[in-house]
Amino acid sequence: MGSSSAGFVAVLTAAAVATVGFLGFRASATVPADLAKPLGGESAAATSKAPRDGEHPKALPVASGLGERVVYSVDDDRVWLVAQGDKVTRTFKVTPSTVDPLPGTYTVTSRSNTATGSDGTLIEHVVRFTSVDGVAIGFSAAVDGSTPTPDPTVQTGGIRESRADGDAMWQFATIGHTVVVIR
């Protein structure tokens, strides 16, 4: 292939990438409001905080869904991995991102074994379940084990776990798995 042919292919490729990017932006900017909501719309948990057991703060909150699921409390910065029969197999604290998902029911839409977080940190076991204003929201663990408080001036969607908790989440929350977000 001659150099002019290679240049022509490069120009076509760049034009195609730009067009796909533009169309993707336009599509996300014109999503009807009812399609941008969590599955099932707003739940009762969206309007009030799910009741808690005052004597057992780590106990699974009532009104946090049914069946096998991940429950994430944005107010308590806590996650519960719940097996069938509402049996909690693990609960742990997390470091929230600067962008919170709305309360509601979601499904795991994508996973990545390793990636670079929006804060530039190398992360592993990324489990994504929604996005808010173009910011992907999901659970992950920093490879270096850190869970720093995110910079409030930067929009991030990574909910950070310890590496051990990230391993447990990775094993538990596969594609299509339910994630319930509560207050």
XYZ file of C-alpha atoms in Angstrom:
183
model
C 0.000 0.000 0.000
C 1.437 3.400 -0.941
C 1.871 6.268 1.470
C -1.040 8.171 -0.086
C -3.305 5.131 0.405
C -2.214 4.841 4.052
C -2.925 8.549 4.577
C -6.349 8.182 2.972
C -7.187 5.231 5.253
C -6.027 7.219 8.302
C -8.272 10.148 7.327
C -11.251 7.813 6.797
C -10.612 6.114 10.146
C -10.377 9.458 11.965
C -13.610 10.639 10.306
C -15.397 7.413 11.276
C -14.239 7.649 14.914
C -15.306 11.315 15.099
C -18.722 10.488 13.607
C -19.340 7.603 16.035
C -18.280 9.806 18.967
C -20.595 12.614 17.858
C -23.542 10.251 17.352
C -22.926 8.659 20.752
C -22.907 12.088 22.386
C -26.110 13.096 20.575
C -27.807 9.842 21.582
C -26.900 10.264 25.257
C -27.970 13.911 25.221
C -31.402 13.085 23.811
C -32.358 10.082 25.962
C -35.941 10.553 27.157
C -36.133 11.190 30.920
C -38.110 8.001 31.550
C -35.367 5.867 29.973
C -32.625 7.475 32.061
C -34.253 6.333 35.324
C -33.243 3.166 37.190
C -35.058 -0.065 36.298
C -38.529 0.023 37.768
C -38.419 3.801 38.196
C -38.010 5.382 41.609
C -38.565 3.027 44.498
C -39.902 3.799 47.960
C -36.268 4.000 49.040
C -35.825 6.991 46.739
C -38.078 9.165 48.850
C -36.988 8.051 52.314
C -34.167 6.219 54.014
C -34.666 2.460 54.284
C -35.389 1.551 57.940
C -32.379 0.303 59.924
C -31.965 -1.931 62.964
C -30.667 0.495 65.612
C -29.123 -2.315 67.666
C -27.422 -3.927 64.661
C -26.138 -1.196 62.305
C -24.518 -3.765 59.978
C -27.815 -5.650 59.570
C -29.415 -5.674 56.116
C -31.917 -2.791 55.935
C -35.545 -3.769 55.422
C -37.094 -2.652 52.122
C -33.796 -3.267 50.312
C -35.115 -5.550 47.609
C -35.713 -9.263 47.227
C -33.657 -12.207 46.052
C -29.946 -12.433 45.353
C -28.559 -8.896 45.075
C -25.981 -6.289 45.974
C -27.362 -3.586 48.282
C -25.536 -0.250 48.396
C -26.471 2.460 50.905
C -25.309 5.883 49.702
C -25.979 7.388 53.155
C -24.139 4.706 55.149
C -21.355 4.004 52.595
C -21.995 0.301 53.116
C -22.543 -2.677 50.822
C -24.292 -5.975 51.542
C -23.892 -9.044 49.313
C -27.186 -10.886 49.712
C -27.772 -14.503 48.673
C -31.156 -16.175 48.155
C -33.348 -16.105 51.249
C -31.983 -12.680 52.297
C -28.838 -14.289 53.706
C -26.070 -11.687 53.935
C -22.834 -13.352 52.845
C -20.698 -10.234 53.357
C -21.073 -6.599 54.360
C -18.419 -3.901 54.229
C -17.790 -0.165 54.226
C -16.848 1.591 50.980
C -15.430 4.955 50.016
C -18.038 6.681 47.857
C -17.379 8.545 44.648
C -18.293 12.192 44.125
C -21.312 11.239 41.976
C -23.982 9.107 43.672
C -26.443 6.885 41.822
C -30.129 7.524 42.447
C -31.901 5.057 44.737
C -33.469 2.276 42.714
C -32.882 -1.154 41.219
C -30.173 -1.665 38.589
C -28.340 -4.539 36.948
C -24.619 -5.067 36.456
C -24.000 -3.925 32.886
C -20.242 -4.372 32.502
C -17.147 -5.607 34.297
C -13.423 -5.088 33.815
C -10.701 -7.125 35.469
C -8.341 -4.121 35.430
C -8.663 -0.505 34.344
C -7.502 2.982 35.178
C -9.951 4.851 37.399
C -11.221 8.318 36.571
C -8.795 9.567 39.239
C -5.844 7.965 37.420
C -5.454 5.083 39.900
C -4.928 1.525 38.619
C -8.014 -0.429 39.708
C -9.232 -4.009 39.534
C -12.484 -5.955 39.646
C -14.619 -3.142 38.271
C -18.368 -3.873 38.460
C -20.430 -1.154 36.720
C -24.186 -0.819 37.084
C -25.298 2.645 35.886
C -24.178 6.095 34.822
C -25.168 9.574 35.948
C -24.725 12.484 33.533
C -22.142 10.513 31.556
C -20.192 9.359 34.644
C -20.000 5.546 34.904
C -20.912 4.286 38.391
C -19.524 1.050 39.782
C -17.539 -0.735 42.447
C -13.772 -1.229 42.236
C -10.633 -1.753 44.306
C -7.363 0.106 43.881
C -4.517 -2.289 43.066
C -2.367 -0.495 45.670
C -5.121 -1.088 48.285
C -5.800 2.619 48.817
C -9.262 4.044 49.452
C -8.629 7.804 49.529
C -11.425 10.326 49.768
C -12.081 11.512 46.211
C -11.371 15.087 45.139
C -14.767 16.835 45.426
C -13.959 19.064 42.442
C -13.734 16.073 40.059
C -16.746 14.001 39.008
C -15.955 10.337 39.650
C -18.179 7.276 39.797
C -15.883 4.684 41.358
C -17.145 3.320 44.674
C -13.900 2.029 46.224
C -13.615 -1.180 48.197
C -10.699 -2.903 49.870
C -9.016 -5.492 47.667
C -10.542 -8.363 49.671
C -14.018 -6.841 49.388
C -13.401 -6.155 45.692
C -12.550 -9.845 45.198
C -15.795 -10.847 46.922
C -17.823 -8.395 44.804
C -16.134 -9.680 41.623
C -17.090 -13.286 42.450
C -20.646 -12.326 43.440
C -21.838 -9.629 41.011
C -21.697 -10.942 37.454
C -23.320 -9.379 34.367
C -27.084 -9.068 34.870
C -26.844 -9.315 38.665
C -29.186 -7.005 40.606
C -27.844 -3.947 42.451
C -30.242 -2.113 44.775
C -29.244 1.422 45.770
C -30.864 2.799 48.927
C -30.456 5.933 51.039
